[in-house]
XYZ file of C-alpha atoms in Angstrom:
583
model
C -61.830 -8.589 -3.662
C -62.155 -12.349 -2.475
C -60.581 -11.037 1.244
C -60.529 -14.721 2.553
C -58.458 -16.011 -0.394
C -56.165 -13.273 -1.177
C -55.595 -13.223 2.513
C -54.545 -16.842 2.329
C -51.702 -16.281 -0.734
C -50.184 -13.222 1.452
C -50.208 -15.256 4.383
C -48.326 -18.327 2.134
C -46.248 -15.536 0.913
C -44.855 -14.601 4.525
C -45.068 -18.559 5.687
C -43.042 -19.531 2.686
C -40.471 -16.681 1.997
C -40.479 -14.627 5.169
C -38.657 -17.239 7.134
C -36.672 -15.713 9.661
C -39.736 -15.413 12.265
C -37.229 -12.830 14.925
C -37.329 -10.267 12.277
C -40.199 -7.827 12.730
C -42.750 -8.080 9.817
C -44.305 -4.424 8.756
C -47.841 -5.031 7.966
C -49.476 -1.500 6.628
C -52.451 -0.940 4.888
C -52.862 2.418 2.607
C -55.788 3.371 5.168
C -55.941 1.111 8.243
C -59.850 1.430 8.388
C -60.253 0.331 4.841
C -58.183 -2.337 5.002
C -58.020 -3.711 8.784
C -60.537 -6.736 7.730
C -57.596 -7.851 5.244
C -55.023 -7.201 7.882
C -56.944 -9.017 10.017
C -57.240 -12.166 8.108
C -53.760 -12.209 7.201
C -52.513 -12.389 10.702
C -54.925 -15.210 11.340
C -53.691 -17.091 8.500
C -49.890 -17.272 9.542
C -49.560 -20.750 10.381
C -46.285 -19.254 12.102
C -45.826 -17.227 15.395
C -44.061 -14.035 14.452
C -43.694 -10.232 15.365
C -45.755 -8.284 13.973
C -45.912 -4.247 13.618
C -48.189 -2.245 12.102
C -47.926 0.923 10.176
C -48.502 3.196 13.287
C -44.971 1.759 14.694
C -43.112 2.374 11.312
C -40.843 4.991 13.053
C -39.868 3.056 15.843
C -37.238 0.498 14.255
C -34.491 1.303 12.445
C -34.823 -0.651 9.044
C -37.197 -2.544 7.580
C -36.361 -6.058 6.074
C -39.810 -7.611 5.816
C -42.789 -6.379 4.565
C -46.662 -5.977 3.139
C -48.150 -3.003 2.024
C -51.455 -2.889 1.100
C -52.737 -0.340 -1.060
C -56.449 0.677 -3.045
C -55.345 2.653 -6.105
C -52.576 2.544 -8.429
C -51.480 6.266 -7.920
C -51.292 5.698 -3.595
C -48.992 3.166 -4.712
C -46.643 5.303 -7.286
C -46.477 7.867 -4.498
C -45.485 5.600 -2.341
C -42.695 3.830 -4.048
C -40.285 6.690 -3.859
C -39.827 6.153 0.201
C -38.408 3.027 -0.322
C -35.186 4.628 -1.254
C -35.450 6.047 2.598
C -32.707 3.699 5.201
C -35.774 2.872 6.695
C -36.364 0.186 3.668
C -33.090 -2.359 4.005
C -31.898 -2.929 0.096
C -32.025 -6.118 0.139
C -35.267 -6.952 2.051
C -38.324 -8.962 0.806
C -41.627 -6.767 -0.074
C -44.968 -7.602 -1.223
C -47.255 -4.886 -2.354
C -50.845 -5.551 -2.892
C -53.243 -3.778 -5.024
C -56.204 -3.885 -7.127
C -56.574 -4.349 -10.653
C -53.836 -2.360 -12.859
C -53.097 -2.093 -16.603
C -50.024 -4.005 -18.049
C -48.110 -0.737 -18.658
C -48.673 0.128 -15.377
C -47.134 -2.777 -13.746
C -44.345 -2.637 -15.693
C -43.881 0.937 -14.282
C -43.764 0.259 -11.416
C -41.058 -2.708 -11.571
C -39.250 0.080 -13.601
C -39.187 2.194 -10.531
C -38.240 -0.816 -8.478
C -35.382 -1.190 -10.292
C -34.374 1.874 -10.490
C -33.967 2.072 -6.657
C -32.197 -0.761 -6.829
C -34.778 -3.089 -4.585
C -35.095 -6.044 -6.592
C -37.245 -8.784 -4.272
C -40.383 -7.424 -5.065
C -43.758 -9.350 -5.565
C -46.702 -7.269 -6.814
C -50.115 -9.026 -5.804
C -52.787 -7.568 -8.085
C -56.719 -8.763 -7.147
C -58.357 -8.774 -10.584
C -60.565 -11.768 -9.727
C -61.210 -14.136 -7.165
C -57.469 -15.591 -7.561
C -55.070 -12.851 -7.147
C -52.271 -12.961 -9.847
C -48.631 -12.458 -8.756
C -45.881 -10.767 -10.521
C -42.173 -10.283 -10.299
C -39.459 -9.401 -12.063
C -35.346 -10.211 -12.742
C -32.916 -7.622 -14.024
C -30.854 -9.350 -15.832
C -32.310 -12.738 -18.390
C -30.768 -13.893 -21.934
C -33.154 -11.612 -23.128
C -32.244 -8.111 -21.330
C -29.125 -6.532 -19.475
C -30.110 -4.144 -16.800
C -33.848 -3.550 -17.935
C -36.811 -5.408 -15.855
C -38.126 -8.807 -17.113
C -41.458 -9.453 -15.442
C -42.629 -12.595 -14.778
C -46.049 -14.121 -14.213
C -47.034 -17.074 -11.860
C -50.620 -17.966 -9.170
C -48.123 -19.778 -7.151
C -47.168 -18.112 -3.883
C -44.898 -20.925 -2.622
C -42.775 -20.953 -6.263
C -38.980 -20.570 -5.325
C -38.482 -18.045 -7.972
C -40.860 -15.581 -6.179
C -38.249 -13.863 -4.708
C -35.031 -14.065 -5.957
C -32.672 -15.136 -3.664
C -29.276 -15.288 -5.595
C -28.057 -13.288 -8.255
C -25.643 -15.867 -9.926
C -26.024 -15.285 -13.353
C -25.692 -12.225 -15.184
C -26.481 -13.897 -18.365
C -23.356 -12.311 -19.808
C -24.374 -8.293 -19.400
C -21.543 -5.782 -19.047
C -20.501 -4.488 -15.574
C -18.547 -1.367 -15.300
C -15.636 -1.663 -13.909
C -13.776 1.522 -12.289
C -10.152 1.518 -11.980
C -7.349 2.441 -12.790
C -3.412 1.251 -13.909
C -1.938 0.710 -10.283
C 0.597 -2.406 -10.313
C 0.527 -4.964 -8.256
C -3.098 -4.486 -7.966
C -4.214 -3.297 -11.385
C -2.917 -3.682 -14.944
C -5.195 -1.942 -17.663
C -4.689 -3.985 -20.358
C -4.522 -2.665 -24.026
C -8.120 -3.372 -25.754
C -7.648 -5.900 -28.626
C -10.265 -4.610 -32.023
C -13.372 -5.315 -31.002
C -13.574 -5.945 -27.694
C -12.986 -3.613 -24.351
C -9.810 -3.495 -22.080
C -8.742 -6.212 -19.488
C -7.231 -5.964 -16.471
C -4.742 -8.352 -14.846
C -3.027 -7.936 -11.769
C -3.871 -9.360 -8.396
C -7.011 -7.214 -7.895
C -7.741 -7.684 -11.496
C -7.450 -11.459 -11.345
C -9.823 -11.065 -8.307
C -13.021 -8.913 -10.742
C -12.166 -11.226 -13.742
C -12.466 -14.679 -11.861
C -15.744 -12.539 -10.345
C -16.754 -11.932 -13.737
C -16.317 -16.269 -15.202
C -18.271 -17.187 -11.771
C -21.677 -14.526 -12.429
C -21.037 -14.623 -15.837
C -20.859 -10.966 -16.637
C -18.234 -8.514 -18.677
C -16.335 -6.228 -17.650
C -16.465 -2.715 -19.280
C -13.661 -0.765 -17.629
C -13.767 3.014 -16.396
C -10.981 5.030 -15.648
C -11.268 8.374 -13.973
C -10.514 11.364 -16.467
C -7.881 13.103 -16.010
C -5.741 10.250 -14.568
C -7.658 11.191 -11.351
C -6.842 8.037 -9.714
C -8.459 7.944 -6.212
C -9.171 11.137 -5.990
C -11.153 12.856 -3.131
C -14.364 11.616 -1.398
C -16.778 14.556 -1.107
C -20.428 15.110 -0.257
C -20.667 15.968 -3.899
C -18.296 16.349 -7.077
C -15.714 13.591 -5.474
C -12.724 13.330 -8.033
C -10.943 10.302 -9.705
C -12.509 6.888 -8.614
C -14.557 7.961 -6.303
C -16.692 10.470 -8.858
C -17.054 8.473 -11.640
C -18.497 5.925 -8.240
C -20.371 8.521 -6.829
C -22.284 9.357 -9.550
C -23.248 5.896 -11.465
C -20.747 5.848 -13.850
C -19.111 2.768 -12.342
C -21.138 0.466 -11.057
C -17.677 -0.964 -8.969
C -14.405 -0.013 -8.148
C -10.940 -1.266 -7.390
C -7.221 -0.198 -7.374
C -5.745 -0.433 -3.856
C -8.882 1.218 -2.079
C -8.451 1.374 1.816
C -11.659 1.671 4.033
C -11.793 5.647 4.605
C -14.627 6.656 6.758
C -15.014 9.738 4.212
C -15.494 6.878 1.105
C -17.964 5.335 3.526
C -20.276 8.395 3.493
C -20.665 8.482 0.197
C -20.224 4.822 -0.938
C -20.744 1.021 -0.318
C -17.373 -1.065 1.131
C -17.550 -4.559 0.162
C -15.933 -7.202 2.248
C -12.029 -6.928 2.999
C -10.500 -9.324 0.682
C -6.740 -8.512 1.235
C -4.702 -6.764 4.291
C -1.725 -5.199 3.393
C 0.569 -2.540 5.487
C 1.417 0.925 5.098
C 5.164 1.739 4.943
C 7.683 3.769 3.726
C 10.184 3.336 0.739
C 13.205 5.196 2.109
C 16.145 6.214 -0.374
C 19.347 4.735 -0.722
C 21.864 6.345 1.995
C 24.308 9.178 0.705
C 26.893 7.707 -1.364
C 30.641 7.621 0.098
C 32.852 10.273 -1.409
C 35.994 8.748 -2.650
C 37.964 9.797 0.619
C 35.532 8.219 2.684
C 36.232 4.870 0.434
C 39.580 4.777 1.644
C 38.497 3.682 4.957
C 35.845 1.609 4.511
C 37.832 -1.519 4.230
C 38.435 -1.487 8.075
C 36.082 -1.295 11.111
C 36.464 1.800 13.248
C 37.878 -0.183 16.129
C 41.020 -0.931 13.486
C 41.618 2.106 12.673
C 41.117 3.393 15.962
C 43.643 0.984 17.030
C 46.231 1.991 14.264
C 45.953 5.438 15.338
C 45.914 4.772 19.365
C 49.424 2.523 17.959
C 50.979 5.697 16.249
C 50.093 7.975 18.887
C 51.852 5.969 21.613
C 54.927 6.176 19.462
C 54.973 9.705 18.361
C 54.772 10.591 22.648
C 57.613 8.063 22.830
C 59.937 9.552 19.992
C 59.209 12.892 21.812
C 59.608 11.771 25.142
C 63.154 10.344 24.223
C 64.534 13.187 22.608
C 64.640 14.599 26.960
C 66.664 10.680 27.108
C 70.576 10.229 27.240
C 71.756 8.741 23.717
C 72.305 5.346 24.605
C 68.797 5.111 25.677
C 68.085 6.301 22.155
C 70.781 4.080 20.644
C 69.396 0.997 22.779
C 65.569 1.509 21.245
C 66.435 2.954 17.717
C 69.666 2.272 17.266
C 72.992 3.449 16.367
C 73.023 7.170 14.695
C 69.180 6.401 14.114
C 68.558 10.362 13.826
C 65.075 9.768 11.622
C 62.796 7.598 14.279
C 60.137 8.859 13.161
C 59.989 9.237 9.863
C 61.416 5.670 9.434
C 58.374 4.679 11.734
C 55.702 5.891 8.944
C 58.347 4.654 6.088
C 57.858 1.654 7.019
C 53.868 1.633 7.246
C 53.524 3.115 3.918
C 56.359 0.114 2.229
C 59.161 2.530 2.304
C 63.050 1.428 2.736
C 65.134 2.042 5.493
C 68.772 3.975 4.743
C 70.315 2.636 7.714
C 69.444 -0.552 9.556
C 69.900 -0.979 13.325
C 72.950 -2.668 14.819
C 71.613 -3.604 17.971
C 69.419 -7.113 18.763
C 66.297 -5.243 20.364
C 66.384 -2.613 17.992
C 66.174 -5.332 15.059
C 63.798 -6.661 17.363
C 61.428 -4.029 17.088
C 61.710 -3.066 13.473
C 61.057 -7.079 12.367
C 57.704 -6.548 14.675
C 56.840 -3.620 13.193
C 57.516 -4.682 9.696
C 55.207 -7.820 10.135
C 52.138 -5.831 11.892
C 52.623 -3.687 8.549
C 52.565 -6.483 6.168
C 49.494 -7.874 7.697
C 47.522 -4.834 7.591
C 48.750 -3.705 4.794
C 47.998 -6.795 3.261
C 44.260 -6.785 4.188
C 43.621 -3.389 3.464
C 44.751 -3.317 -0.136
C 43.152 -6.370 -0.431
C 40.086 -4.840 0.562
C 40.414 -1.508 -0.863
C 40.065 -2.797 -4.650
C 36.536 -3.806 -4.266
C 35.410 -0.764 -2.093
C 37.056 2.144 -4.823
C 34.987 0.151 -7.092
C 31.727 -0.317 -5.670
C 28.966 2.300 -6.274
C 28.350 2.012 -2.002
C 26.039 4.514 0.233
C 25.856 4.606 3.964
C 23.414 3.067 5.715
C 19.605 4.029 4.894
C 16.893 4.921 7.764
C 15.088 1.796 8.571
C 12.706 2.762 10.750
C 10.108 5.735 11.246
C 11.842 6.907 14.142
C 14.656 7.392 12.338
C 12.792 8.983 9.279
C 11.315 11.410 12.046
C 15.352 12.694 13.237
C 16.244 13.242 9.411
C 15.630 15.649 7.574
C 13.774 14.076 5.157
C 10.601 15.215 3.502
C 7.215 12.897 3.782
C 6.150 12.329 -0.134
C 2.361 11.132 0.264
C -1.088 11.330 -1.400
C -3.312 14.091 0.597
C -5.820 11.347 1.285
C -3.005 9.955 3.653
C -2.389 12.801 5.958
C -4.871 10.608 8.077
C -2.051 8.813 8.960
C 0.001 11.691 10.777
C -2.851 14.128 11.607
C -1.714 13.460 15.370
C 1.550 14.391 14.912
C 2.173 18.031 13.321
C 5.862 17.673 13.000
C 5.101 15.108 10.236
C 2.589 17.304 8.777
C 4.945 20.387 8.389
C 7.538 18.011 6.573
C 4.852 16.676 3.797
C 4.847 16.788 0.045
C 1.760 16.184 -1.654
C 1.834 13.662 -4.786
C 0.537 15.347 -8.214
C -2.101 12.363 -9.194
C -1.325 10.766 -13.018
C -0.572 8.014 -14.435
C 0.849 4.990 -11.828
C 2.579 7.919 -9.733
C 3.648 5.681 -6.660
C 5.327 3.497 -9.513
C 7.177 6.089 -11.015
C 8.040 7.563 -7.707
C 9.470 4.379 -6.773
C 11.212 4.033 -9.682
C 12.947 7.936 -8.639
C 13.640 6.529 -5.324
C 15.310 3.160 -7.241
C 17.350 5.305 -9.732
C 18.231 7.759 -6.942
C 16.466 10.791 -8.033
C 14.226 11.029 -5.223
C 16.799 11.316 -2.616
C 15.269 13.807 -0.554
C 12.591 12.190 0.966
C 10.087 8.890 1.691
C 7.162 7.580 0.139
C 4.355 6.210 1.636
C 3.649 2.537 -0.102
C 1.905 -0.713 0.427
C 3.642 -3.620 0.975
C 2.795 -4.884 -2.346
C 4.025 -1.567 -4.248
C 7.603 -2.138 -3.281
C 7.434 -6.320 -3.694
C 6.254 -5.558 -6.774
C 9.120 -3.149 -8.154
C 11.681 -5.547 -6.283
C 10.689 -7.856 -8.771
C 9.898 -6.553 -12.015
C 11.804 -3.375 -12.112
C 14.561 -4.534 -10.458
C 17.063 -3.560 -13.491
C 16.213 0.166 -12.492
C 17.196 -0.439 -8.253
C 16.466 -1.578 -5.623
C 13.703 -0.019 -2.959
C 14.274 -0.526 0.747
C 11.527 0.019 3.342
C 11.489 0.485 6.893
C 11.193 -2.468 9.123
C 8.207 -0.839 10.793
C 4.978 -0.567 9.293
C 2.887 2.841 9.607
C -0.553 1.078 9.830
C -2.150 -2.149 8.533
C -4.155 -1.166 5.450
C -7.503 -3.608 4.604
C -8.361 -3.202 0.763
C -12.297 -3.539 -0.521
C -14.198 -3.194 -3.373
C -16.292 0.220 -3.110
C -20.003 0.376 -4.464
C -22.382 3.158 -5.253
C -24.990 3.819 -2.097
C -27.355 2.202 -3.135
C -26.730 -1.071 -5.632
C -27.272 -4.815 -4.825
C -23.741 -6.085 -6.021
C -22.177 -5.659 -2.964
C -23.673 -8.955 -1.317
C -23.583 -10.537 -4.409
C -20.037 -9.961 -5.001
C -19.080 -10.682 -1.220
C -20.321 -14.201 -1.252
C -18.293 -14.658 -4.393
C -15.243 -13.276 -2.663
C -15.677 -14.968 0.632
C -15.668 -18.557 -1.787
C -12.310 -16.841 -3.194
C -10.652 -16.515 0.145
C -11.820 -19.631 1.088
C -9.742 -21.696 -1.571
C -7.080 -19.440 -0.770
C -6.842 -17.643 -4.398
C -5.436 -14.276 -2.809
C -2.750 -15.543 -1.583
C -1.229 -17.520 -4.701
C -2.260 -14.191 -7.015
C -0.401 -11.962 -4.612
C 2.665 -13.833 -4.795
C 2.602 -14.006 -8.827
C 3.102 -10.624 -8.336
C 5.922 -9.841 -6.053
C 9.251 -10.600 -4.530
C 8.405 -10.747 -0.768
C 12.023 -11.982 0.650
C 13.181 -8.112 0.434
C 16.345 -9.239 -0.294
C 17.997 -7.792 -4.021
C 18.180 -10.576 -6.743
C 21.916 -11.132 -7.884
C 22.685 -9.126 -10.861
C 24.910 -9.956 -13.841
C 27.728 -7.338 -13.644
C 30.499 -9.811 -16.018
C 34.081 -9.478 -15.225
C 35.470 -6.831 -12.630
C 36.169 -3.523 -13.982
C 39.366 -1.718 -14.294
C 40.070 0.679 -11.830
C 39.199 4.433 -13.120
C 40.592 7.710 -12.025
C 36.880 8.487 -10.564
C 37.912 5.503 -8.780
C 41.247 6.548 -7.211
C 40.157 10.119 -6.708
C 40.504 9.773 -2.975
C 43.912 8.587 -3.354
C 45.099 11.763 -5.281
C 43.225 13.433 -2.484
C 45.522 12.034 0.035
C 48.720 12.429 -2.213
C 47.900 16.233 -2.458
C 47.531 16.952 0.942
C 50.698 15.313 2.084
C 52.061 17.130 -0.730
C 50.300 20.192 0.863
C 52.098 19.201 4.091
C 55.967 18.560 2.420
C 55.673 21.934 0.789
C 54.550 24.317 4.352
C 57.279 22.226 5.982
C 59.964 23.245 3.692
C 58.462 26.497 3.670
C 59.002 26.550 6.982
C 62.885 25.751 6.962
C 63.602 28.448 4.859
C 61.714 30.943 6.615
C 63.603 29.581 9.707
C 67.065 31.193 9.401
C 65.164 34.393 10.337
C 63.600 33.238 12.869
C 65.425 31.912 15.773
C 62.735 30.155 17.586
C 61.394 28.243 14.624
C 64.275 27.563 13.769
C 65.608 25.694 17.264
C 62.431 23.847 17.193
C 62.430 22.172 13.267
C 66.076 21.268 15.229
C 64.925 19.650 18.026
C 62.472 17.958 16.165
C 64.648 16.797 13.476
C 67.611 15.957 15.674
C 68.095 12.431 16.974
């Protein structure tokens, strides 16, 4: 080994590629005695100041980025190799290894294994002569997808030493883990011959992802219809297995940042921030009594009744009155005050009119104030026996939290509530299937879910506001339960996550989230107007609250006449149907 000029191309190698100087550089040699000339030289040949650590501080800094390793024999390097994959080694630092001569086969091992752990800027410096040659490799060319292509150069300074961006994917296949979750994911039926697409605004985001690096996108849904499924040390279900264990290489469907995800995968960047709230049901629907006073405020018909109370203490308090008193206020032989009083409310006739100017007086009044109410109210009333109305809905999560409605979430969102037990108690877990919080919404739209809430994105419920509108429409509180940033999650240990992020960042930039989100919802919150056609004819379901009324005042007519002929018998009931009766 030519020390002096293989010293010189390392030292090139860390002057030209190494370049940010703060960054410690780990300088070890497979035995420090056998190799400390070499080390030696190389530091001397840095035309750069930098730090500089060598192997007998390896365990004093958290993770490596830059690096030499220096080794005799092939087999100290294959033993070796198998650290890197310690979080001592970043992923995505530069490393040089140095060795002398090795077969062909074996250096294509060894980029094998390189790949494998996923550490792809590797340079392999092998001293066969006096020039050392230098090798590297890409994992993706027009010639391979996934598999190492190694390339051959004497040129430490050569751009393409280490490969600084992954750009181009030279049209390989990607897997793609998701599953059908609208707004944010569409599986798209496959057409013959070629894989499924996905649309929606999450889908938009991996396919414009896909044109820019040039790669396809072979999608993976979790069996079962797992959909997220549960993050665990080991077996995870849904999206997160089929993650966990290689069979996606990404993943996307409305994925939160969960610190128990983060154990066991990669988050990218946060390329969207929705909030968490709840779709609340549709109040209980007025029963057809109720109806009948809808078309007035309380303070009206508190009013109206504060009206006929006065009079019915007046009628009674004249009957203790002289009869010209009586015969000043009703008028002459007026011995039904106060029946005509309610005749008159409800349009009846009057058998005898009063004589008397201030009697006339206050039956014209009267007969006005009727006319106007009754006037307003049966204008009213025709639209509300009609309408399909509820009461009011809960709005907010205080109000959710006085009802006695249930909590219908997924049991990855307990999170949420896990300091408050009284939330807790009230919870129904969702079954996971096929686009449950879309179906559930649609329960909640169609009112078979009245029962309870459902925890949604913001997105969920503009999205069903707009294209399942036919089926209802979803209300949500006016208070959001937490804001919710969405990623794209990774295996542990892959280099697509700062590939992809520098993609996305460019995305954000031009501001492509935004106009994809609102292709895909209604935001306003406020119910399109629906073609109903011409007004309906009143029904009997309609008028049932009227019969209701009818049949209790029949109720009433019969136990009064009861009443009067049980009377004769008994002397006291009889004297006061008399005194009530009489003028």
């Amino acid at each position: 080994m030519n020390l002096g000029v293989t010293s010189n191309v390392i030292a090139e190698i860390i002057d030209t590629h190494y370049t940010i100087r703060q960054v410690p550089l780990l300088l070890m040699g497979e035995s420090y005695q056998t190799h400390q000339d070499l080390i030696n030289l190389i530091i001397r040949s840095l035309n750069q100041r930098r730090i500089v650590q060598l192997d007998s501080t390896i365990f004093d800094y958290s993770s490596w980025s830059y690096a030499v390793f220096i080794f005799q024999h092939y087999e100290s390097l294959k033993n070796f190799i198998p650290q890197m994959e310690s979080t001592k080694f970043d992923l995505f630092g530069y490393y040089t290894f140095v060795i002398n001569t090795v077969t062909d086969s074996q250096i294509f091992d060894t980029f094998n294994t390189f790949w494998k752990l996923k550490i792809i800027r590797t340079v392999l410096v092998v001293v066969n002569d006096d020039h050392p040659d230098l090798y590297f490799y890409t994992p993706y060319s027009r010639s391979s997808c996934g598999s190492p292509t190694i390339h051959h150069t004497r040129d430490p300074s050569t751009a393409q030493l280490f490969m600084q961006r992954l750009n181009n994917f030279y049209n390989c296949s990607l897997r793609l883990g998701t599953f059908q979750t609208p707004p944010f994911v569409r599986i798209n039926s496959a057409e013959p011959n070629r894989s499924a697409t996905v649309s929606g605004f999450e889908g938009d985001l991996v396919t414009t992802l896909s044109g820019q690096l040039n790669f396809q996108l072979n999608v993976v849904t979790p069996p079962d219809n797992g959909e997220w499924g549960e993050a665990r040390p080991q077996n995870s279900t849904g999206l997160m297995g089929i993650l966990q264990d290689g069979t996606a290489d990404f993943g996307i469907g409305c994925l939160g940042i969960i610190p128990q995800r983060n154990e066991i995968l990669q988050p990218g960047r946060p390329h969207y921030t929705s909030r968490i709230v709840f779709a609340v049901p549709e109040g209980r629907p007025f029963t057809a009594f109720e109806k009948l006073f809808r078309p007035f405020k309380a303070v009206v018909w508190f009013t109206s009744a504060a009206i006929m109370s006065a009079f019915t203490v007046l009628v009674l308090i004249l009957k203790f009155t002289s009869n010209t008193v009586r015969d000043f206020i009703y008028g002459n032989d007026n011995r039904t005050a106060f029946l005509n009083f309610f005749n008159v409310y409800f349009t009846g006739v009057l058998p005898r009119l009063p004589q008397r100017n201030f009697a006339r007086t206050l039956l014209i009044l009267w007969i006005i104030h009727c006319f106007i109410v009754r006037s307003l109210y049966q204008g009213s009333l025709f639209k509300y026996l009609q309408a399909e109305s509820n009461q009011k809905a809960v709005e907010t999560i205080s109000e959710i939290e006085h009802s006695k409605l249930y909590y219908y979430i997924f049991k990855m969102s307990e999170r949420f509530f896990q300091n408050n037990p009284r939330v807790l108690r009230r919870v129904h877990h969702l079954t996971p299937g096929n686009d449950t919080i879309n179906v559930q919404m649609d329960a909640l739209a169609t009112g078979e879910l009245r029962d309870g809430v459902l925890l949604v994105t913001l997105e969920h419920l503009a999205y069903h506001n707009t294209y399942h509108l036919d089926r209802g429409f979803v209300r949500c509180t006016r208070d959001a339960v937490s804001s919710y940033p969405m990623v794209i999650y990774y295996s542990k240990r892959t280099f697509l996550v700062r590939v992809l992020n520098r993609a996305i960042g460019n995305i954000e930039t031009a501001g492509l989230m935004n106009y994809w989100i609102r292709r895909y919802g209604n935001y306003h919150f406020f119910p399109k107007a629906l073609d109903h056609g011409e007004p309906q004819a009143l029904r009997n379901e309609h008028l049932m609250g009227c019969y209701e009324c009818v049949g209790v005042l029949l109720a009433i007519a019969c136990g009064i006449f009861v009443l009067e002929l049980v009377s004769v018998r008994f002397w006291g009931l009889k004297r006061l149907l008399e005194f009530l009766a009489n003028k």
